[in-house]
Amino acid sequence: MMTLELYRFNEMDLHQQLQALVVKAPRFFENTPVIVSLEHFQNPTVPIDMLQLMTLCSDFGINLIAVRGGSAHHRAQAAEIGLACLPAQPMANIRKPAVPDSAKPVAAVSPLHKPSTQSQVSDGKVDDNVTPLHTPKTEAPRIIKAPIRSGQQVFHDGDLILTGPVSPGAEVLATGNLHAYGAFRGRALVGVKGNAQARIFCTRFEAELVSINGHYKMSATMNKSLTGQIVQAYLQDEALVIEQIP
Amino acid sequence: MAKVIVVTSGKGGVGKTTTSAALSTGLARQGYRTVVIDFDIGLRNLDLVMGCERRVVYDFVNVINGEAALHQALIKDKHTDNLFILPASQTRDKDALTPEGVAQVLEILAQEFEYIVCDSPAGIERGALMALYHADEAIITTNPEVSSVRDSDRILGILQSRSRRAELNMEPVKEHLLLTRYNATRAERGDMLSVEDVKDILAIPLLGVIPEDPSVLKASNQGLPVILMEESVAGSAYADATQRFLGEECPMRFLEAPKKGLLQRIFGGQG
């Protein structure tokens, strides 16, 4: 899970910064719940327009689910629009970045640190929200027979089996393995919630992009001899291996 | 029960209006009561291609807004019996199309006609969505080049997710591929995608291949659906496609480059 560390809230700046981030990694936030951390918010007395923040984020496909830390006022604002409120992490204040204010971006993104049990006991409801995301619990494999067209996006929490073709410009995401029996010309992303063991199998490999657990390769940098072949992709020592299945 | 056919493509300039005019004329000539609707509000072209632009008094938007009765807006085609045209408005934009209004008009037309052909505007915005929403069958007009194929692919995805049939979980919209402006010589040289390439990417049944033909331009400038130019290759290819659409077996023609004679080879010719 991702944390969006908010230092100050200015719609224009945040928009620009997210824009830059999305350009660099277009699928960074896809299907990922995001927590806004207010632990380093510069001026806790300044109110935050939470609705504006949420709308701005959702424009970039960022799915806000909760705020962490922040003043009582901020938490009340967040609760009003249906965001959950998580207690601040006990270590948060010590981790304060040593960057001068002027050089600081308005927000930073980091993976969630494992919440300490200490901070969780206070509110049972919060526990319900957070824990399932850390236990790898996936659904039964999903089989899709219809072609997946350009501009379509398919996500499955588990293994995904495709018997039809996947067009260029289509995107297929799975937390488990991907098996593609038709021509695969789109983007394949597996292990999207963190799973280095996830693999991709294609009987006719023409993918634009392959990504496993965040390690990706574009077709331009792939070995041309793999095109149209029966191929598997996996991670080996943090390196993405795409190879023909003999 | 009337069948609603949408002629769509995503990309502009690939031959949707030419196809709508030809197919609706073809269906009417087979004796089916047919109406063809121009959904390209603001950029009406269908009436020009059908040669009835000077007879447009009321249009689709007038009917939707209740400013005219449907029978006042319908124009009887002068070339073909059984064929009527519902023209688009020149002065409005696509926002004038309301889902309820379109549904109402189609419902009334369905009582009177056997085929309702919807000529979709380019793009994937409101106009195109309105045109495809009610479709039972779709004719995906595609040129043998990558951007057109990509856009057709996109519109196929939309058809299977945003149409009425998709929303109501009914049997999916039946898709037909119509490859237009095909030049067999250039496809053989590899300058153009071949029929097989396009079929492979889009993975839908092929309804027909319309060769690139100067008579298409000539016909639209004359306000005559090209299918009525029976001696032209494009016209006969459209006639074949109509037959196939109606379920008749009809061999594919014009897929191979014409063989050049000795003199042509010596003096060259248009490739």
XYZ file of C-alpha atoms in Angstrom:
517
model
C 0.000 0.000 0.000
C 1.128 3.528 -0.790
C 1.385 6.526 1.443
C 1.140 10.019 0.088
C 3.132 12.215 2.436
C 1.583 15.656 2.328
C 3.789 18.566 3.461
C 1.464 21.343 2.425
C -1.604 21.491 0.273
C -1.693 23.655 -2.762
C -3.825 22.356 -5.574
C -1.637 23.648 -8.400
C 1.630 22.349 -6.955
C 0.235 18.964 -6.091
C -1.333 18.678 -9.505
C 2.005 19.404 -11.131
C 3.845 16.984 -8.948
C 1.391 14.156 -9.476
C 1.412 14.904 -13.167
C 5.177 14.479 -13.235
C 4.908 11.247 -11.284
C 2.209 9.838 -13.520
C 4.248 10.680 -16.610
C 7.186 8.770 -15.176
C 5.176 5.775 -14.029
C 1.699 5.797 -15.568
C 0.435 2.778 -13.649
C 2.023 3.620 -10.344
C -1.210 4.086 -8.461
C -3.388 1.716 -10.437
C -5.732 -0.274 -8.203
C -3.720 0.631 -5.144
C -5.349 2.083 -2.083
C -3.455 5.161 -0.946
C -3.163 6.714 2.490
C -2.539 10.411 2.924
C -0.112 11.039 5.725
C -0.390 14.396 7.453
C 2.351 13.655 9.959
C 4.726 16.099 8.318
C 2.124 18.639 7.360
C 3.823 21.967 7.908
C 1.065 23.966 9.474
C -1.469 21.776 11.283
C -3.784 24.711 11.873
C -4.326 25.369 8.167
C -7.459 23.545 7.061
C -7.233 21.190 4.080
C -9.987 20.972 1.532
C -10.200 17.182 1.707
C -12.809 16.918 -1.009
C -10.606 18.889 -3.365
C -7.653 16.697 -2.447
C -9.629 13.544 -3.055
C -10.987 14.765 -6.397
C -7.530 15.824 -7.495
C -6.111 12.443 -6.573
C -8.893 10.501 -8.223
C -8.246 12.465 -11.426
C -4.894 10.702 -11.447
C -6.423 7.345 -10.627
C -5.263 7.580 -7.011
C -7.712 5.914 -4.729
C -7.570 7.615 -1.311
C -8.863 5.502 1.519
C -7.579 7.088 4.699
C -5.618 9.867 6.331
C -2.926 9.183 8.892
C -2.001 11.598 11.633
C -2.903 15.248 11.282
C -4.705 17.593 13.614
C -8.109 16.850 15.063
C -9.538 19.353 12.634
C -7.997 17.613 9.654
C -9.290 14.284 10.865
C -12.778 15.670 11.249
C -12.621 17.020 7.704
C -11.445 13.664 6.414
C -14.142 11.760 8.272
C -16.740 14.071 6.778
C -16.008 12.893 3.249
C -15.761 9.274 4.250
C -12.025 8.769 4.620
C -10.865 6.549 7.446
C -8.560 8.086 10.075
C -5.472 6.188 11.072
C -3.429 7.117 14.119
C -0.018 8.670 13.494
C 2.936 6.325 13.483
C 4.887 6.651 16.710
C 8.192 7.090 14.880
C 6.807 9.618 12.474
C 8.144 12.702 14.166
C 11.682 11.404 14.269
C 11.681 10.611 10.559
C 11.111 14.247 9.716
C 13.059 14.886 6.510
C 16.017 17.239 6.788
C 15.310 18.996 3.519
C 14.956 22.784 3.629
C 11.371 23.919 3.252
C 11.890 25.686 -0.037
C 13.362 22.630 -1.710
C 10.650 20.358 -0.436
C 8.047 19.008 -2.804
C 4.476 19.378 -1.626
C 4.121 15.661 -1.244
C 6.116 12.469 -1.327
C 5.117 8.929 -1.982
C 6.410 5.921 -0.117
C 5.286 2.390 0.532
C 3.494 1.931 3.790
C 5.587 0.995 6.752
C 4.277 -1.908 8.682
C 2.023 -0.384 11.266
C 3.216 -1.150 14.762
C 0.742 -2.997 16.924
C 0.981 -0.227 19.465
C -0.636 2.317 17.229
C -3.332 -0.071 16.105
C -4.863 -1.177 19.381
C -6.572 2.130 19.973
C -9.120 1.634 17.217
C -10.449 -1.778 16.259
C -12.130 -0.479 13.131
C -8.883 0.723 11.675
C -7.430 -2.718 12.096
C -10.128 -4.135 9.856
C -9.240 -1.675 7.167
C -5.555 -2.266 7.162
C -4.734 -5.863 7.943
C -6.322 -7.626 4.960
C -4.064 -5.660 2.621
C -1.035 -7.292 4.169
C -2.260 -10.860 4.074
C -1.856 -12.291 0.578
C -5.387 -13.565 0.061
C -6.265 -13.970 -3.602
C -9.362 -14.998 -5.455
C -9.857 -18.070 -7.619
C -8.365 -17.843 -11.126
C -10.427 -15.835 -13.561
C -10.882 -16.955 -17.172
C -11.686 -14.405 -19.868
C -12.702 -15.638 -23.307
C -13.558 -12.344 -25.008
C -10.829 -10.380 -26.787
C -9.390 -7.559 -24.685
C -9.459 -4.439 -26.813
C -7.293 -1.367 -26.992
C -8.130 0.951 -24.101
C -9.616 -1.798 -21.960
C -8.140 -2.689 -18.635
C -8.586 -5.951 -16.818
C -7.558 -6.532 -13.233
C -7.792 -9.696 -11.241
C -6.677 -10.372 -7.715
C -5.225 -13.800 -8.408
C -4.315 -15.792 -11.508
C -5.702 -14.611 -14.811
C -6.265 -16.842 -17.835
C -7.008 -15.292 -21.221
C -8.148 -17.414 -24.118
C -8.778 -14.523 -26.539
C -6.331 -12.028 -28.004
C -5.146 -8.914 -26.179
C -4.854 -5.872 -28.423
C -2.145 -3.222 -28.387
C -3.102 -0.507 -25.936
C -4.970 -2.920 -23.675
C -3.733 -3.527 -20.167
C -3.951 -6.691 -18.146
C -3.120 -6.654 -14.454
C -3.026 -9.579 -12.075
C -1.718 -10.074 -8.586
C -0.926 -13.682 -9.484
C 0.196 -15.328 -12.726
C -0.985 -14.509 -16.208
C -1.647 -17.141 -18.861
C -2.436 -15.822 -22.339
C -3.449 -18.268 -25.053
C -4.355 -15.742 -27.773
C -1.940 -13.289 -29.348
C -0.768 -10.970 -26.573
C -0.100 -7.466 -27.926
C -0.991 -5.344 -24.923
C 0.630 -4.637 -21.594
C 1.037 -7.403 -19.059
C 1.541 -6.508 -15.400
C 1.621 -9.224 -12.778
C 2.416 -9.315 -9.107
C 0.928 -5.831 -9.018
C 0.327 -5.906 -5.273
C 3.790 -7.201 -4.621
C 4.563 -10.777 -5.637
C 8.020 -11.570 -6.989
C 6.960 -15.155 -7.738
C 4.309 -14.140 -10.288
C 4.936 -15.271 -13.867
C 3.630 -14.486 -17.297
C 3.016 -17.190 -19.908
C 2.118 -16.309 -23.489
C 1.574 -18.651 -26.407
C 2.021 -15.808 -28.865
C 4.121 -13.093 -27.360
C 3.962 -9.611 -28.893
C 3.570 -7.616 -25.679
C 4.209 -3.875 -25.508
C 5.240 -4.079 -21.896
C 5.902 -6.763 -19.352
C 6.033 -6.019 -15.651
C 6.497 -8.314 -12.684
C 6.360 -6.945 -9.176
C 7.219 -3.480 -10.517
C 10.183 -4.585 -12.667
C 9.272 -3.839 -16.230
C 10.538 -4.013 -19.789
C 9.187 -2.226 -22.837
C 8.978 -3.994 -26.197
C 11.677 -1.684 -27.612
C 14.209 -3.111 -25.181
C 13.155 -6.724 -25.570
C 14.854 -9.330 -27.677
C 13.183 -9.208 -31.105
C 13.503 -12.964 -31.576
C 10.861 -13.484 -28.865
C 8.132 -11.886 -30.972
C 5.370 -14.334 -31.793
C 6.973 -17.102 -29.729
C 5.789 -19.110 -26.765
C 7.314 -17.182 -23.922
C 7.455 -16.999 -20.166
C 8.585 -14.118 -17.984
C 9.720 -14.277 -14.381
C 11.912 -12.507 -11.871
C 15.336 -13.878 -11.085
C 17.428 -12.019 -8.528
C 15.380 -8.858 -9.034
C 15.966 -9.042 -12.786
C 13.173 -9.588 -15.271
C 13.813 -12.612 -17.468
C 11.777 -13.110 -20.625
C 12.575 -16.345 -22.390
C 11.196 -18.699 -24.967
C 9.701 -21.898 -23.642
C 11.432 -24.647 -25.589
C -38.572 -6.585 -35.129
C -36.357 -3.918 -36.605
C -32.617 -4.421 -36.561
C -30.447 -1.495 -35.555
C -27.105 -1.429 -37.367
C -24.377 1.019 -36.426
C -21.683 1.912 -38.921
C -18.737 3.030 -36.848
C -14.937 3.173 -36.837
C -13.476 5.455 -34.189
C -11.277 7.131 -36.766
C -12.588 9.727 -39.179
C -12.448 9.641 -42.951
C -12.397 5.878 -43.312
C -15.724 5.592 -45.125
C -18.504 5.383 -42.528
C -20.889 7.672 -44.374
C -20.101 6.092 -47.754
C -20.752 2.701 -46.184
C -23.972 3.826 -44.461
C -25.281 5.200 -47.744
C -24.272 2.103 -49.710
C -25.475 -0.447 -47.191
C -28.832 1.217 -46.560
C -29.383 1.518 -50.307
C -28.373 -2.122 -50.732
C -30.796 -3.282 -48.045
C -33.625 -1.192 -49.480
C -32.960 -2.571 -52.944
C -33.421 -6.048 -51.521
C -36.907 -4.960 -50.528
C -36.329 -4.183 -46.847
C -37.866 -1.024 -45.459
C -34.776 0.854 -44.343
C -34.006 4.152 -42.675
C -30.549 5.644 -42.368
C -29.857 8.157 -39.575
C -27.042 10.696 -39.562
C -25.673 10.928 -36.009
C -22.962 13.382 -36.997
C -24.796 16.376 -35.551
C -23.153 19.633 -36.585
C -21.235 18.139 -39.508
C -23.971 16.540 -41.506
C -22.640 14.708 -44.548
C -25.006 11.847 -45.150
C -27.573 14.003 -46.937
C -24.848 15.150 -49.346
C -23.745 11.623 -50.121
C -27.368 10.575 -50.553
C -28.036 13.611 -52.738
C -30.892 15.010 -50.678
C -29.307 18.029 -49.005
C -31.714 20.426 -50.674
C -34.698 18.596 -49.331
C -33.700 18.830 -45.651
C -36.300 20.890 -43.782
C -36.420 19.304 -40.347
C -33.738 17.117 -38.839
C -33.009 14.553 -36.136
C -32.513 17.195 -33.425
C -35.812 18.905 -34.299
C -37.546 15.570 -33.795
C -35.766 14.926 -30.487
C -36.745 18.378 -29.266
C -40.329 17.906 -30.337
C -40.108 20.733 -32.872
C -41.124 18.470 -35.724
C -42.875 15.167 -36.167
C -40.775 12.243 -37.281
C -42.591 11.911 -40.614
C -41.813 15.561 -41.356
C -38.094 15.016 -40.903
C -37.832 11.720 -42.794
C -36.760 12.224 -46.395
C -37.763 9.655 -48.960
C -34.772 8.675 -51.047
C -35.157 9.597 -54.665
C -32.991 6.778 -56.024
C -34.345 3.822 -54.108
C -37.764 2.731 -52.921
C -38.181 1.648 -49.296
C -35.371 3.973 -48.196
C -35.672 6.989 -45.925
C -33.068 9.378 -44.545
C -33.141 11.121 -41.176
C -30.638 13.954 -41.581
C -28.480 15.508 -38.866
C -28.677 19.110 -37.797
C -26.058 21.471 -39.168
C -26.545 24.151 -36.546
C -26.431 22.140 -33.334
C -23.789 20.016 -31.674
C -23.648 16.496 -30.292
C -25.001 17.587 -26.906
C -28.369 17.969 -28.573
C -28.598 14.184 -28.627
C -30.197 12.969 -25.422
C -30.312 9.278 -24.573
C -34.068 9.451 -24.008
C -34.661 11.382 -27.222
C -32.613 8.962 -29.332
C -34.311 5.973 -27.706
C -37.744 7.440 -28.400
C -37.006 8.155 -32.061
C -35.553 4.680 -32.600
C -38.542 3.105 -30.928
C -40.954 4.786 -33.316
C -38.759 3.972 -36.316
C -38.596 0.334 -35.227
C -42.333 0.005 -35.708
C -42.133 1.096 -39.300
C -38.799 -0.129 -40.602
C -36.962 -3.417 -40.827
C -33.466 -1.959 -40.782
C -32.282 1.166 -39.000
C -28.773 2.129 -40.091
C -26.990 4.569 -37.759
C -24.161 6.520 -39.367
C -21.833 7.232 -36.441
C -19.603 10.287 -36.185
C -15.869 9.748 -35.708
C -14.427 9.664 -32.221
C -15.521 7.903 -29.077
C -17.462 10.770 -27.551
C -21.119 11.438 -27.079
C -22.187 11.301 -30.728
C -20.480 7.980 -31.346
C -21.738 6.536 -28.061
C -25.297 7.564 -28.890
C -25.030 6.003 -32.336
C -23.784 2.656 -31.052
C -25.835 2.418 -27.874
C -28.909 0.797 -29.423
C -27.080 -1.340 -31.968
C -27.923 -4.979 -32.568
C -25.195 -5.313 -35.156
C -22.142 -3.190 -35.870
C -20.219 -2.641 -39.052
C -16.691 -1.701 -38.129
C -15.335 0.305 -41.025
C -11.548 0.073 -41.107
C -8.806 1.171 -43.466
C -5.797 -1.104 -43.826
C -3.494 1.072 -41.750
C -2.425 0.843 -38.132
C -4.120 3.905 -36.651
C -7.456 2.990 -38.174
C -7.144 -0.584 -36.929
C -6.216 0.636 -33.460
C -9.239 2.947 -33.332
C -11.525 0.195 -34.573
C -10.203 -2.017 -31.831
C -10.988 0.686 -29.302
C -14.521 1.122 -30.583
C -15.035 -2.661 -30.433
C -14.157 -2.523 -26.762
C -16.641 0.282 -26.210
C -19.295 -1.593 -28.154
C -18.955 -4.576 -25.844
C -19.005 -2.502 -22.668
C -21.114 0.610 -23.248
C -23.865 -0.514 -25.609
C -27.398 -1.255 -24.444
C -26.860 -4.965 -25.084
C -23.772 -4.936 -22.892
C -25.440 -2.936 -20.151
C -28.497 -5.180 -20.054
C -26.350 -8.305 -20.264
C -28.052 -9.381 -23.460
C -26.472 -11.300 -26.315
C -23.520 -9.141 -27.426
C -23.655 -6.830 -30.430
C -22.838 -8.788 -33.579
C -19.664 -7.395 -35.121
C -18.729 -7.245 -38.787
C -15.469 -6.031 -40.228
C -15.634 -3.996 -43.409
C -12.225 -3.190 -44.800
C -12.445 -0.113 -47.018
C -10.012 1.664 -49.335
C -8.112 -1.567 -49.804
C -5.374 -1.596 -52.382
C -4.310 -5.170 -53.045
C -1.165 -4.137 -54.923
C 0.081 -2.015 -52.052
C -0.850 -4.681 -49.506
C 1.200 -7.204 -51.481
C 4.141 -4.809 -51.467
C 3.755 -4.442 -47.716
C 2.856 -0.716 -47.832
C -0.515 -1.481 -46.340
C -1.809 -4.004 -43.866
C -3.229 -7.051 -45.601
C -6.733 -8.409 -45.048
C -5.215 -11.202 -42.965
C -3.268 -8.746 -40.770
C -6.397 -6.764 -39.968
C -8.479 -9.882 -39.342
C -5.772 -11.181 -37.046
C -5.667 -8.028 -34.933
C -9.389 -7.330 -34.711
C -10.492 -10.972 -34.510
C -14.011 -10.383 -35.868
C -15.681 -11.879 -38.963
C -14.997 -10.163 -42.265
C -18.078 -8.802 -44.015
C -16.324 -7.463 -47.059
C -13.382 -5.709 -48.615
C -14.050 -2.528 -50.573
C -11.184 -1.700 -52.904
C -9.841 1.818 -53.229
C -11.787 3.210 -56.150
C -12.004 6.720 -57.636
C -15.688 6.181 -58.291
C -16.361 6.485 -54.540
C -15.324 10.132 -54.641
C -17.146 10.682 -57.896
C -20.311 9.131 -56.507
C -20.332 11.206 -53.321
C -19.736 14.392 -55.277
C -22.743 13.502 -57.403
C -24.838 12.680 -54.358
C -25.218 9.079 -55.398
C -24.594 6.064 -53.134
C -21.677 4.248 -54.791
C -23.549 0.946 -54.702
C -25.740 2.358 -57.483
C -22.698 2.622 -59.762
C -23.026 -1.012 -60.559
C -20.128 -1.169 -62.975
C -17.648 0.223 -60.392
C -15.546 -2.151 -58.285
C -16.442 -0.391 -55.025
C -20.127 -0.495 -55.954
C -20.076 -4.212 -56.659
C -18.025 -4.888 -53.530
C -20.691 -3.077 -51.477
C -23.411 -5.092 -53.212
C -21.555 -8.294 -52.250
C -21.151 -7.083 -48.664
C -24.884 -6.385 -48.445
C -25.614 -9.935 -49.634
C -23.286 -11.334 -47.005
C -24.864 -9.155 -44.367
C -28.211 -10.715 -45.255
C -26.671 -14.118 -44.709
C -26.001 -15.177 -48.277
C -22.819 -16.889 -49.335
C -20.837 -14.668 -51.631
C -17.187 -15.208 -52.552
C -14.745 -12.418 -51.677
C -13.589 -10.524 -54.734
C -10.913 -7.883 -55.301
C -8.520 -9.414 -52.778
C -5.776 -9.917 -55.302
C -3.823 -7.325 -57.204
C -4.849 -7.098 -60.843
C -2.315 -8.788 -63.091
C -0.518 -6.342 -65.271
C -0.404 -6.915 -68.999
C 2.816 -6.789 -71.000
C 2.233 -3.242 -72.255
C 1.355 -1.993 -68.782
C 4.510 -3.542 -67.451
C 6.582 -1.792 -70.081
C 4.923 1.594 -69.852
C 4.042 1.413 -66.175
C 0.679 2.058 -64.702
C -0.881 3.142 -61.503
C 0.101 0.737 -58.781
